[in-house]
Tab-separated table of C-alpha atoms in Angstrom:
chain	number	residue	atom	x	y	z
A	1	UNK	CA	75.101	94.643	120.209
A	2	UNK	CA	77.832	96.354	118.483
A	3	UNK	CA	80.109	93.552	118.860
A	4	UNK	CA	78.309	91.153	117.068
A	5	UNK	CA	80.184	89.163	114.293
A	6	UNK	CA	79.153	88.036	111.132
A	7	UNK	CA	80.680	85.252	108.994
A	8	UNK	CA	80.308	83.263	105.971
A	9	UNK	CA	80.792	79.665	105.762
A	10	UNK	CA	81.264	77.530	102.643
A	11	UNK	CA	82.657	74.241	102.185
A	12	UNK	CA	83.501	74.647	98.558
A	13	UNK	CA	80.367	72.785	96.932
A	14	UNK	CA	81.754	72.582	93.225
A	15	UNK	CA	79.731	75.233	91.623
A	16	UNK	CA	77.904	75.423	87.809
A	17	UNK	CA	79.097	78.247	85.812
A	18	UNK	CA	76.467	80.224	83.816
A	19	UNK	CA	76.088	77.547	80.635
A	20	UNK	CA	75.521	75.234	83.889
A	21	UNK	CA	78.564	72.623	83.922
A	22	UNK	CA	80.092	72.046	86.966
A	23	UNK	CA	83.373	73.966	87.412
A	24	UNK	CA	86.650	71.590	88.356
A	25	UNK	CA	87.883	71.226	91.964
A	26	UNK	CA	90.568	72.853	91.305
A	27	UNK	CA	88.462	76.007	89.851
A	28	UNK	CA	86.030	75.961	92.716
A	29	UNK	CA	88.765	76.648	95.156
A	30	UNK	CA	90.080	79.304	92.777
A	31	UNK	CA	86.332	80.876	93.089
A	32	UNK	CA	85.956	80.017	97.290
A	33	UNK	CA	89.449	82.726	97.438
A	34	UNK	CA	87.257	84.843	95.087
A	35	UNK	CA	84.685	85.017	97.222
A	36	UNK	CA	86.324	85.538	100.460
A	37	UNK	CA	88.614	88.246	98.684
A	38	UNK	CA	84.712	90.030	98.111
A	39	UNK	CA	83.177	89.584	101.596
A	40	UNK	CA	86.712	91.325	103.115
A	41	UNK	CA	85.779	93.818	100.901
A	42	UNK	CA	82.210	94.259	101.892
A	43	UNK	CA	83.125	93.844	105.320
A	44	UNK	CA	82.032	90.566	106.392
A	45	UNK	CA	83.658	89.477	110.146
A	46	UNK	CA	84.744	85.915	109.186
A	47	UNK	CA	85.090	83.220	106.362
A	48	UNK	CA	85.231	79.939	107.643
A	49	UNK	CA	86.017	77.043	105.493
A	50	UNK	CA	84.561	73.343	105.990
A	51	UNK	CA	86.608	70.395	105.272
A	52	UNK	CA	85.263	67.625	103.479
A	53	UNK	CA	86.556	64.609	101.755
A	54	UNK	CA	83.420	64.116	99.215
A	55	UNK	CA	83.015	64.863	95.181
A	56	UNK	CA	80.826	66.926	95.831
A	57	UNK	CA	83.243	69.728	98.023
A	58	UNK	CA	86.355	70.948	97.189
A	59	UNK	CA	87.973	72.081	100.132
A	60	UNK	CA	89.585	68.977	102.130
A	61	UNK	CA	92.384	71.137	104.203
A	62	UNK	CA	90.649	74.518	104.661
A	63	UNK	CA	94.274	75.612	106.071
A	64	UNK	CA	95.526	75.853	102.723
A	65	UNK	CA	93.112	77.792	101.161
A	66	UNK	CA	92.574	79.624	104.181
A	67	UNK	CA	96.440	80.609	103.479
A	68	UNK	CA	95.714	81.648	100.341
A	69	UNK	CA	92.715	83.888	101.680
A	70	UNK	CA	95.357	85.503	103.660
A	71	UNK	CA	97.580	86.486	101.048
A	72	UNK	CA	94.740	88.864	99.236
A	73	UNK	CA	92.398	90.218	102.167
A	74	UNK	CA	93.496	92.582	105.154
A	75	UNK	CA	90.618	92.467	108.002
A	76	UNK	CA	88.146	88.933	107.801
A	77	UNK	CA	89.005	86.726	109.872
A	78	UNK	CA	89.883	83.144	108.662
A	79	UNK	CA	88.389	80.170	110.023
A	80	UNK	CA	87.664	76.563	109.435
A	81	UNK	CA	84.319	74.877	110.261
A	82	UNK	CA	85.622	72.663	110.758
A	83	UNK	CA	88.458	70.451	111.462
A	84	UNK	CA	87.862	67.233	111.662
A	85	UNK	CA	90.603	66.717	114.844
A	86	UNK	CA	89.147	63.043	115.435
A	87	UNK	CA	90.501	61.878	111.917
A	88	UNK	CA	94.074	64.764	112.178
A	89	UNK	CA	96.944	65.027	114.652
A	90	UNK	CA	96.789	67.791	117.207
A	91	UNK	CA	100.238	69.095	116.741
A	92	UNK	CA	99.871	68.849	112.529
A	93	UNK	CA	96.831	71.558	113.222
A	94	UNK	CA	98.113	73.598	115.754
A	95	UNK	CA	101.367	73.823	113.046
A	96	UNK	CA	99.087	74.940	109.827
A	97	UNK	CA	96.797	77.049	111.783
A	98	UNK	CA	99.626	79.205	113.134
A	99	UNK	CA	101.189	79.307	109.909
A	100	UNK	CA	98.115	80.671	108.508
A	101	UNK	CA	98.287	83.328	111.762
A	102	UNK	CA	101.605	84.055	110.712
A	103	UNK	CA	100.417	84.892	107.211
A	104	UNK	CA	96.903	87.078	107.987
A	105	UNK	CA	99.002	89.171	110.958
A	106	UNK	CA	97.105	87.173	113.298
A	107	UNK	CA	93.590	86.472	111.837
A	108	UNK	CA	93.651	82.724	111.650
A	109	UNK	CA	91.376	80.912	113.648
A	110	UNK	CA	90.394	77.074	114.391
A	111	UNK	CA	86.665	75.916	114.971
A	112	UNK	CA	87.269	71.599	116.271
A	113	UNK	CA	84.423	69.227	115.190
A	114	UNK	CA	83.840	65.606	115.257
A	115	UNK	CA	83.078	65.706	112.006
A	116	UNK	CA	79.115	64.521	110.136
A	117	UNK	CA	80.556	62.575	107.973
A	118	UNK	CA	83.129	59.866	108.279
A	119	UNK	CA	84.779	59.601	105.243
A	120	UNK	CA	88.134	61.108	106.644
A	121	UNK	CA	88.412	58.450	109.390
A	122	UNK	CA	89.103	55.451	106.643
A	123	UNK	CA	90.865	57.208	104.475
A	124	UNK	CA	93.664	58.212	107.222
A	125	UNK	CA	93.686	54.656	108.821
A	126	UNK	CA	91.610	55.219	111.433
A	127	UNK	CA	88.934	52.857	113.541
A	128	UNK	CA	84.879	54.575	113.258
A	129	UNK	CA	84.797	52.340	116.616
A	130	UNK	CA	87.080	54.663	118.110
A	131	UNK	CA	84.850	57.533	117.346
A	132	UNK	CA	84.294	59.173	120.685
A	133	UNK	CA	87.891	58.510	122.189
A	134	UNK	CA	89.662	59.965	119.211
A	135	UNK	CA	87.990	63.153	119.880
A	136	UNK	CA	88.550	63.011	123.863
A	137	UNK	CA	92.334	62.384	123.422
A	138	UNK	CA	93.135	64.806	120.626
A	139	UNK	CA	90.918	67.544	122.089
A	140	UNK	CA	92.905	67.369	125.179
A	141	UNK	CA	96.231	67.300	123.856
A	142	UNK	CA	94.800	70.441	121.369
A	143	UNK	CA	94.082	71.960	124.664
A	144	UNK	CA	97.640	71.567	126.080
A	145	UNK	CA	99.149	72.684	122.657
A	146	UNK	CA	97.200	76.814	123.438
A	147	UNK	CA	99.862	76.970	125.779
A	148	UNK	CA	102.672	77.183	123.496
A	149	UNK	CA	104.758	75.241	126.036
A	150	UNK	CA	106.648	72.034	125.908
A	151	UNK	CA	103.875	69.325	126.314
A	152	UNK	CA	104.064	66.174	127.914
A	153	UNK	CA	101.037	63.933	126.900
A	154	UNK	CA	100.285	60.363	126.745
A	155	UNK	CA	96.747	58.529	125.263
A	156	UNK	CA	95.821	55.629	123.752
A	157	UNK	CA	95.433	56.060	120.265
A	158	UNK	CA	98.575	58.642	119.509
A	159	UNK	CA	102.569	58.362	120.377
A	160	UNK	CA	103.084	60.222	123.874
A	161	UNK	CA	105.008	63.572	124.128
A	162	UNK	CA	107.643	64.308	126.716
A	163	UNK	CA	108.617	67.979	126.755
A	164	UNK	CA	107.730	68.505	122.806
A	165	UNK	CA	107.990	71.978	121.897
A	166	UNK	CA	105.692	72.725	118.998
A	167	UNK	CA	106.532	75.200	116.382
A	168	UNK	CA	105.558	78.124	115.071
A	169	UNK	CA	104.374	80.144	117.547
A	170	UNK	CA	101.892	82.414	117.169
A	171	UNK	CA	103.316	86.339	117.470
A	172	UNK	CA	100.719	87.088	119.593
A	173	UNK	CA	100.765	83.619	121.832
A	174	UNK	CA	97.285	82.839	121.285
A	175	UNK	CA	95.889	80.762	118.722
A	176	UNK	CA	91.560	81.828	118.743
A	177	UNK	CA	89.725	77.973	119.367
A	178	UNK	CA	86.474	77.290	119.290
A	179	UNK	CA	84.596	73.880	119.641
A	180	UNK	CA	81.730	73.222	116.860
A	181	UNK	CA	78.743	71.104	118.358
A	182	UNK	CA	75.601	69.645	116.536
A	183	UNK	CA	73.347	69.175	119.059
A	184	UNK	CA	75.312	66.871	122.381
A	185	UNK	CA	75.303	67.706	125.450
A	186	UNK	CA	77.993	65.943	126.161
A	187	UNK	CA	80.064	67.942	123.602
A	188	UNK	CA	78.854	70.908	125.368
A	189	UNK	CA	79.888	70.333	128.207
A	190	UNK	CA	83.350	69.041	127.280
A	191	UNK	CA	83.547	72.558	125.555
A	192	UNK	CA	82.594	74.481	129.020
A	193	UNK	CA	85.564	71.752	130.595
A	194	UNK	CA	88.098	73.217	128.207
A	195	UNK	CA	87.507	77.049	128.645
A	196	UNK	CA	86.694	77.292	124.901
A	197	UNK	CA	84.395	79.337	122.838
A	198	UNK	CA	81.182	77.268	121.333
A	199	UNK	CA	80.040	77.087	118.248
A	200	UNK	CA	76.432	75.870	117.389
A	201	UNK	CA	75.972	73.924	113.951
A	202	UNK	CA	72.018	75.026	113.820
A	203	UNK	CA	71.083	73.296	110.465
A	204	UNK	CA	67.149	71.954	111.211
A	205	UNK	CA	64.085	73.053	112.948
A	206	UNK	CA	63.274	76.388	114.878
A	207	UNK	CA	66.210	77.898	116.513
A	208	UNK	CA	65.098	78.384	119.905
A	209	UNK	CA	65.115	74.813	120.454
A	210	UNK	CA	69.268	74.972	120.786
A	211	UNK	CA	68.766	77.834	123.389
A	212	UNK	CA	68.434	74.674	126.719
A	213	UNK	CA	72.416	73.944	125.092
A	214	UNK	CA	73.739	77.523	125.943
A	215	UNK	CA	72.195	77.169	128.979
A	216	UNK	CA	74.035	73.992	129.428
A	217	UNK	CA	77.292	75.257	128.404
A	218	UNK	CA	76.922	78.694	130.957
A	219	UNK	CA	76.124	76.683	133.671
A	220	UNK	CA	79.044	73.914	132.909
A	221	UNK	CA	81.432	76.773	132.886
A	222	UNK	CA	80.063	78.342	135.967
A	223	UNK	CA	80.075	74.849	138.122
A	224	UNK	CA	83.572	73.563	136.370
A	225	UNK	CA	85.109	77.014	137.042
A	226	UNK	CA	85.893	77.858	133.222
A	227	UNK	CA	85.174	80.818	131.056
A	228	UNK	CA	82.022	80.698	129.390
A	229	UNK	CA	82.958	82.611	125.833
A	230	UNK	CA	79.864	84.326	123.801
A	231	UNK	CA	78.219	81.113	122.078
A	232	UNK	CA	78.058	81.551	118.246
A	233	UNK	CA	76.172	79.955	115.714
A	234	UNK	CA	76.344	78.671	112.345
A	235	UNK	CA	72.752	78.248	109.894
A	236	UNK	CA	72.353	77.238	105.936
A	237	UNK	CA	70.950	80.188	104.048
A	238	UNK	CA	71.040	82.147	100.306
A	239	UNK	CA	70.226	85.337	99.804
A	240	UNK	CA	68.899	87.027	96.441
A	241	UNK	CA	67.229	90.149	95.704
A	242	UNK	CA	64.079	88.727	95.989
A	243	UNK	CA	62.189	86.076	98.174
A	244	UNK	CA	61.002	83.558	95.202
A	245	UNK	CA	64.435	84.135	93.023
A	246	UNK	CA	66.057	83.164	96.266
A	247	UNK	CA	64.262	79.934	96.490
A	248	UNK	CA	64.185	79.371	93.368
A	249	UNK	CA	68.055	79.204	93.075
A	250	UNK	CA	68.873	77.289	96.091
A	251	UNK	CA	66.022	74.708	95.743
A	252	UNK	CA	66.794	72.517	93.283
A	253	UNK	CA	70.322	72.080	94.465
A	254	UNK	CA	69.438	71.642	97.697
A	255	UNK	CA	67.411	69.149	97.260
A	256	UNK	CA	69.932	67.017	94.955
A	257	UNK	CA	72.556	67.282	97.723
A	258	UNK	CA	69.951	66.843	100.889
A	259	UNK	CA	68.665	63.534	98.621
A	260	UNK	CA	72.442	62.460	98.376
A	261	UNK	CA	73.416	62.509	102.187
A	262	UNK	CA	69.867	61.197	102.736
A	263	UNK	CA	70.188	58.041	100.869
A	264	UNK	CA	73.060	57.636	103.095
A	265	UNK	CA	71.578	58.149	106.559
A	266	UNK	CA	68.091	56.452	106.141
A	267	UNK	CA	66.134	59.468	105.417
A	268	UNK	CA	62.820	60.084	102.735
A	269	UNK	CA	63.519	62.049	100.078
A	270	UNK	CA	63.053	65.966	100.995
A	271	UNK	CA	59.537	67.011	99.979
A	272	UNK	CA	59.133	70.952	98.577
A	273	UNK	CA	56.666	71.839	101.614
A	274	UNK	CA	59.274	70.135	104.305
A	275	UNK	CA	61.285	72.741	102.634
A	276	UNK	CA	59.021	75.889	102.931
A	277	UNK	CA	58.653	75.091	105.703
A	278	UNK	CA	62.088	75.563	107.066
A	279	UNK	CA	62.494	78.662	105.474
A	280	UNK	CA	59.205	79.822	106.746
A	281	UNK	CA	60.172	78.874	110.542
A	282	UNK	CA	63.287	77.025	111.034
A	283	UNK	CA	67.228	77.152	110.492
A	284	UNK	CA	67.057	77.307	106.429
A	285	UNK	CA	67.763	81.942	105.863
A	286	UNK	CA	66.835	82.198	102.400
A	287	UNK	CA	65.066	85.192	100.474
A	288	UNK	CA	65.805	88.715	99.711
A	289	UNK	CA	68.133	90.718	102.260
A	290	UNK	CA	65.099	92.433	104.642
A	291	UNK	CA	64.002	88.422	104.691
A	292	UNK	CA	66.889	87.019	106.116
A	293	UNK	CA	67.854	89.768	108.131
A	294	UNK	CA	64.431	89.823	110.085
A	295	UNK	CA	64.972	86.217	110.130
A	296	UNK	CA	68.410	85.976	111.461
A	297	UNK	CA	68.181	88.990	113.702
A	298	UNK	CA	64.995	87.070	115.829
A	299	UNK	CA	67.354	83.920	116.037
A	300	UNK	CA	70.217	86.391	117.472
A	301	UNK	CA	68.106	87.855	119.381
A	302	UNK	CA	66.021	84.516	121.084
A	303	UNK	CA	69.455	82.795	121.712
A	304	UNK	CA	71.666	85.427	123.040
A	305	UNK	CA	74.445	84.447	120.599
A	306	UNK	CA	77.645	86.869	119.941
A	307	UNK	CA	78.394	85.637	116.067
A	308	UNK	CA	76.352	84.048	113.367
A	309	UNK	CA	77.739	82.507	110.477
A	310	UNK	CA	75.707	82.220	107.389
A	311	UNK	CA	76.612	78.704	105.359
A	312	UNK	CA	75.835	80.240	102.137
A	313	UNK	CA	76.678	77.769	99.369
A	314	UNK	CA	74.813	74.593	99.174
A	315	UNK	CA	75.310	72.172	96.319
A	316	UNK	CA	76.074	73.632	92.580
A	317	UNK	CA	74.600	76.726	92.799
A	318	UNK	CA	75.896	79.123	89.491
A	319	UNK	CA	78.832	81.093	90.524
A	320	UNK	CA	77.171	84.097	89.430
A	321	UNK	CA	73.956	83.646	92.216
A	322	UNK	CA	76.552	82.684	94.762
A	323	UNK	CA	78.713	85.600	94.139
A	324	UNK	CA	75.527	88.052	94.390
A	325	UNK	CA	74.562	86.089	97.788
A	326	UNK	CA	77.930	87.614	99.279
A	327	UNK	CA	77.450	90.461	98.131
A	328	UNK	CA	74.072	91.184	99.702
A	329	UNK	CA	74.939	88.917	102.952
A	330	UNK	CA	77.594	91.758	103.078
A	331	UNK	CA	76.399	95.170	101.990
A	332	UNK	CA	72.779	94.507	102.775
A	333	UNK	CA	71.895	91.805	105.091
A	334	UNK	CA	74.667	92.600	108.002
A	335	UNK	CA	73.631	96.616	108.159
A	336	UNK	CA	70.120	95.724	108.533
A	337	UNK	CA	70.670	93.141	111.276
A	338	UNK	CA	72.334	95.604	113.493
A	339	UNK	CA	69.840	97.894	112.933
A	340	UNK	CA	67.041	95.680	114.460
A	341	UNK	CA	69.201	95.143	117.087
A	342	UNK	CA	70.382	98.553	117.806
């Protein structure tokens, strides 16, 4: 499994530093570039930045930090994870994305979600009631936009194109797209509809359970007549040098920013075991680096998946644990994962 890829995922959670205030936005983006500029270094595969519209993250257009990225690394690839498209225009991404192409020498690439939390759809005018179509209709003129040809489109919710010619171009005429599901078929199978690479937000319970989804998606592409891309995967996780310190770092902000979207969405207040318990056996990676390696090369392994990316920053973790979680996801964690699978 030689070609297996490895990212990192962050979404710029506004950090403490070591006397344990919380950093400014605009120093938490400073230290996401830090961190990226370390896991090129280490060589990690990908950093893919979330957007978010919240206090709580920093990172609202990953594009532009992703273009910063560019500026100071040489091989990781740059990702969101991801666009919100439903609350965006189509041609505004395709634009940034292959400006940030342009930038890296062709290392930009764009992971297309729905988006778990709706904050963006307000805030740029548009209607939660027109949810699913938003995504249909922007999805499909994404698709058109690969091409790199005049489009001619025409939906409901957007101004039509006739024979629009987008620009830039990408040098190499491909823009790298994948689709970033949470867990609906439906979205799956769209995915397997468009020819395009799947990406599997795997945040609770036991892995395996996702596996009936690649399923879906191989045997979508096979009956639509698509190309049915390696499936990745993206998982929360923290990594320190031992088990306990591990836990003992990402606990206590976990459970602050778990209790936060909770209150939100109906849900109890996160109890300690309900959180041993997802280390122990489902989608949370955290302890030392032989831990999560074991632990993330069994999940490779049971699902068949090509790339996993590690969301390793989860509220306001000290920018001192987080930077020693990259370090080990990167010159630890990702040599001892191909080894089990070698």
């Amino acid at each position: 499994m030689s070609d297996l890829l490895f990212g990192l995922d962050t979404f710029g959670d506004v950090p403490e530093d070591d006397s344990g205030k919380l950093v400014s936005h605009a120093a938490a983006i400073r230290q996401v570039v830090d961190e990226a500029v370390l896991a090129d270094q280490l060589g990690v595969d990908v950093i893919a930045l979330g957007e978010h519209h919240r206090p709580e993250y920093s990172v609202s257009t990953p594009e532009t930090v992703l273009a910063g990225i560019a500026t100071r690394t040489s091989r990781i690839r740059l990702a969101s994870g991801v666009t919100v498209l439903s609350s965006d225009d189509p041609v505004r991404v395709f634009q940034r994305f292959a400006t940030v192409d342009a930038l890296s020498n062709g290392r930009a690439e764009v992971i297309l979600g729905r988006g778990s939390f709706t904050e963006s759809f307000p805030l740029f005018g548009y209607d939660l009631r027109d949810y699913d179509t938003l995504f249909e209709e922007k999805i499909e003129l994404f698709v058109k936009l690969l091409d790199e040809k005049p489009v001619t489109w025409s939906g409901t919710l957007r101004a039509p194109l006739e024979n629009a010619d987008v620009f830039p171009k990408t040098e190499s005429g491909h823009l790298d797209t994948w689709v970033g599901v949470g867990g609906s078929p439906q979205s799956v199978v769209r995915t397997a509809q468009y020819g395009l690479p799947l990406m599997l937000a795997i945040i609770g319970g036991a892995p395996e359970r996702f596996a009936p989804y690649i399923d879906l998606y191989r045997r979508a592409a096979d009956q639509l007549g698509t190309t049915a891309h390696p499936v990745g995967m993206h998982s929360p996780g923290f990594i320190a040098d031992t088990d306990e310190q591990a836990k003992e770092i990402y606990w206590p902000h976990y459970r602050i920013m778990r209790d936060r979207i909770g209150k939100l969405r109906g849900w109890p207040p996160i109890r300690r075991q309900e959180f041993d318990s997802e280390v122990e056996n489902g989608s949370l990676y955290i302890g030392s680096p032989e831990t999560v390696a074991r632990r993330m090369a069994r999940a490779i392994r049971s699902l068949g998946v090509g790339r996993f990316d590690l969301i390793y920053s989860a509220g306001a973790q000290p920018v001192s644990a987080r930077l020693r979680a990259v370090e080990l996801y990167g010159s630890k964690v990702i040599p001892m994962v191909r080894d089990l699978l070698a």
